Coordinates of C-alpha atoms and ligand atoms in Angstrom, one line a residue:
X179 CA 10.5 9.6 14.0
X180 CA 9.2 6.1 12.9
X181 CA 9.7 4.4 9.5
X182 CA 6.3 3.1 8.3
X183 CA 5.3 1.3 5.3
X184 CA 2.1 2.0 3.2
X185 CA 0.3 -0.1 0.7
X186 CA -1.3 1.6 -2.3
X187 CA -4.1 0.2 -4.4
X188 CA -6.7 1.4 -7.0
X189 CA -9.1 -0.4 -9.4
X190 CA -11.7 2.3 -10.2
X191 CA -11.1 5.3 -12.4
X192 CA -7.6 6.6 -13.6
X193 CA -5.8 4.3 -11.5
X194 CA -2.1 5.5 -12.2
X195 CA -3.2 9.2 -11.5
X196 CA -4.9 8.2 -8.3
X197 CA -1.9 6.5 -6.9
X198 CA 0.4 9.5 -7.7
X199 CA -2.3 11.5 -6.1
X200 CA -1.9 9.5 -2.9
X201 CA 1.7 10.0 -3.0
X202 CA 1.4 13.8 -3.5
X203 CA -1.2 14.3 -0.7
X204 CA 0.9 12.2 1.7
X205 CA 4.0 14.2 0.8
X206 CA 2.3 17.3 1.5
X207 CA 1.1 16.3 4.8
X208 CA 2.7 17.7 7.8
X209 CA 4.9 14.9 9.6
X210 CA 5.1 12.7 6.7
X211 CA 8.3 12.3 4.5
X212 CA 8.4 9.8 1.7
X213 CA 11.5 7.8 1.7
X214 CA 10.8 5.4 -1.2
X215 CA 8.2 4.3 -3.7
X216 CA 8.0 1.0 -5.1
X217 CA 7.4 0.2 -8.8
X218 CA 3.9 0.0 -9.8
X219 CA 2.5 -3.4 -10.5
X220 CA -0.7 -4.8 -12.4
X221 CA -2.3 -7.2 -10.0
X222 CA -5.5 -9.4 -10.6
X223 CA -8.3 -8.7 -8.0
X224 CA -8.0 -11.1 -4.9
X225 CA -10.9 -11.8 -2.5
X226 CA -14.5 -12.7 -2.7
X227 CA -15.8 -9.8 -4.8
X228 CA -15.4 -10.0 -8.7
X229 CA -14.1 -6.7 -9.8
X230 CA -11.3 -5.2 -12.2
X231 CA -7.6 -5.5 -11.9
X232 CA -5.6 -3.4 -9.7
X233 CA -2.6 -1.3 -9.7
X234 CA -0.6 -1.7 -6.5
X235 CA 2.6 -0.2 -5.0
X236 CA 4.1 0.5 -1.5
X237 CA 5.7 3.5 0.0
X238 CA 8.3 3.7 2.8
X239 CA 7.7 7.0 4.9
X240 CA 9.3 8.6 7.7
X241 CA 6.7 10.0 10.0
X242 CA 6.4 12.1 13.2
X243 CA 2.8 11.1 13.5
X244 CA 1.3 8.5 15.8
X245 CA 0.1 5.5 13.9
X246 CA -3.5 6.5 14.5
X247 CA -3.0 9.8 13.0
X248 CA -1.1 8.3 10.0
X249 CA -4.1 5.9 9.5
X250 CA -6.7 8.8 9.7
X251 CA -4.7 10.8 7.2
X252 CA -4.7 7.9 4.8
X253 CA -8.5 7.4 5.2
X254 CA -9.0 11.0 4.7
X255 CA -6.8 11.0 1.5
X256 CA -8.9 8.0 0.3
X257 CA -12.1 10.0 0.8
X258 CA -10.8 12.9 -0.9
X259 CA -10.1 10.7 -3.9
X260 CA -13.7 9.2 -4.3
X261 CA -13.4 6.2 -2.0
X262 CA -16.8 4.8 -1.1
X263 CA -17.4 1.9 1.2
X264 CA -20.6 0.5 -0.4
X265 CA -19.2 -3.0 -0.6
X266 CA -16.8 -4.6 1.8
X267 CA -13.7 -5.7 -0.3
X268 CA -15.1 -4.2 -3.3
X269 CA -13.7 -1.9 -6.0
X270 CA -12.1 1.5 -4.9
X271 CA -10.7 4.4 -6.3
X272 CA -8.0 4.4 -3.8
X273 CA -6.9 2.3 -0.9
X274 CA -4.1 3.2 1.4
X275 CA -3.2 0.5 4.0
X276 CA -0.9 1.0 7.0
X277 CA 1.1 -2.3 6.6
X278 CA 3.9 -1.7 9.2
X279 CA 4.8 1.2 11.8
X280 CA 8.2 0.9 13.1
X281 CA 8.5 -2.4 15.1
X282 CA 5.3 -1.5 17.0
X283 CA 2.4 -4.0 17.2
X284 CA -1.0 -2.4 17.6
X285 CA -4.5 -4.1 18.0
X286 CA -7.2 -1.5 18.3
X287 CA -10.5 -1.2 16.6
X288 CA -9.6 -0.3 13.1
X289 CA -6.0 -0.3 13.6
X290 CA -4.2 -3.6 13.4
X291 CA -0.4 -3.3 12.7
X292 CA 1.5 -5.0 11.4
X293 CA -1.3 -5.7 8.7
X294 CA -2.5 -9.1 9.7
X295 CA -2.9 -10.5 6.2
X296 CA -0.1 -8.9 4.3
X297 CA 2.1 -11.9 4.4
X298 CA -0.5 -13.8 2.4
X299 CA -0.9 -11.2 -0.5
X300 CA 1.6 -11.3 -3.3
X301 CA 0.2 -7.9 -4.6
X302 CA 1.3 -6.4 -1.1
X303 CA 4.7 -8.2 -0.7
X304 CA 6.1 -8.1 -4.1
X305 CA 6.4 -4.0 -4.0
X306 CA 7.1 -4.1 -0.4
X307 CA 10.1 -6.4 -0.9
X308 CA 11.3 -4.0 -3.6
X309 CA 11.7 -1.2 -1.0
X310 CA 12.3 -3.2 2.1
X311 CA 14.2 -6.4 1.2
X312 CA 15.2 -6.9 4.7
X313 CA 11.9 -6.4 6.4
X314 CA 11.0 -9.1 9.0
X315 CA 7.4 -9.9 9.3
X316 CA 6.0 -12.1 12.2
X317 CA 9.7 -13.3 12.8
X318 CA 10.3 -14.4 9.2
X319 CA 12.1 -12.4 6.4
X320 CA 9.8 -11.0 3.7
X321 CA 11.6 -13.3 1.3
X322 CA 10.4 -16.4 3.1
X323 CA 6.8 -15.2 2.9
X324 CA 7.3 -14.4 -0.7
X325 CA 8.7 -17.9 -1.4
X326 CA 5.3 -19.3 -0.3
X327 CA 3.3 -17.2 -2.8
X328 CA 2.6 -17.4 -6.5
X329 CA 4.1 -14.1 -7.8
X330 CA 3.6 -14.9 -11.4
X331 CA 0.5 -12.6 -11.7
X332 CA 2.0 -9.6 -10.1
X333 CA 3.2 -7.8 -13.4
X334 CA 5.5 -4.7 -13.3
X335 CA 4.1 -1.7 -15.2
X336 CA 7.3 -0.5 -16.5
X337 CA 5.1 1.5 -19.1
X338 CA 3.8 3.7 -16.7
X339 CA 5.6 6.6 -15.1
X340 CA 7.0 5.7 -12.0
X341 CA 5.6 7.3 -8.8
X342 CA 7.5 10.5 -8.0
X343 CA 8.2 11.8 -4.7
X344 CA 9.4 15.1 -3.4
X345 CA 13.2 15.4 -3.4
X346 CA 13.7 12.4 -5.7
X347 CA 13.2 11.9 -9.5
X348 CA 13.8 15.4 -10.3
X349 CA 14.8 16.4 -13.9
X350 CA 18.6 15.9 -14.4
Ligands
X6L509 C1 -11.2 -15.3 1.4 C2 -12.1 -14.2 1.9 C3 -10.2 -15.1 0.4 C4 -11.5 -13.0 1.8 C5 -9.6 -13.9 0.4 C6 -8.6 -11.2 0.1 C7 -10.4 -10.4 1.2 C8 -8.0 -9.8 -0.1 C9 -10.0 -9.0 1.0 C10 -10.3 -12.6 1.0 C11 -9.8 -11.3 0.8 C12 -8.7 -8.8 0.5 C13 -6.8 -5.5 -3.4 C14 -7.3 -6.7 -3.8 C15 -8.7 -6.2 -2.3 C16 -5.6 -5.0 -3.9 C17 -5.5 -6.9 -5.6 C18 -8.3 -7.4 0.2 C19 -9.2 -6.2 0.2 N1 -7.8 -5.1 -2.5 N2 -6.7 -7.4 -5.1 N3 -8.4 -7.1 -3.4 N4 -5.0 -5.5 -4.9 N5 -4.8 -7.3 -6.4 O1 -5.3 -3.9 -3.4 O2 -7.0 -7.4 0.1 S1 -10.2 -6.2 -1.4
MG510 MG1 -6.2 -3.0 1.1
MG511 MG1 -7.6 -0.4 3.1

């Protein structure tokens, strides 16, 4: 079993429902157990394409799947929820990124882990630090990377229902 971290994002459609649908689909998959879900954040769009604001969150999962299978599962779930890839870095109903897969480093076509740009992206690191405060990225603790970023625009959406995962968040 390997602990992996996934980044979730949505800026098209019913963003909150789409993030929860991603959690549900991952939780239903063979070989994937969700261990933690971060709070949900509203984040300004980052990158060269003008687009609407995102909801972002991160998941910790324990998995018996190889990294490539976890990636393929994530891409299939994206497609099942309307993901189109018309514009690179454009708006999307659902994005599921494999951020880290145990301590394994992989560089293959379509599969680079740890995600090479996550340490530059506050919309990834803020929710990731919530569920993995002791994570080390490229030899530096996540907090050191966060200290170099402007996190002031990464806004917790505590008005939204938290992401619910099987075995947690059950009614009392
Ligand atoms: C120059 C060139 C500067 C490219 C930045 C940054 C490209 C981010 C892609 C870049 C560049 C990305 C999300 C997002 C996207 C998201 C928020 C990407 C892929 N995904 N903004 N922008 N959340 N807030 O999940 O991350 S497009
Ligand atoms: Mg992404
Ligand atoms: Mg992606």
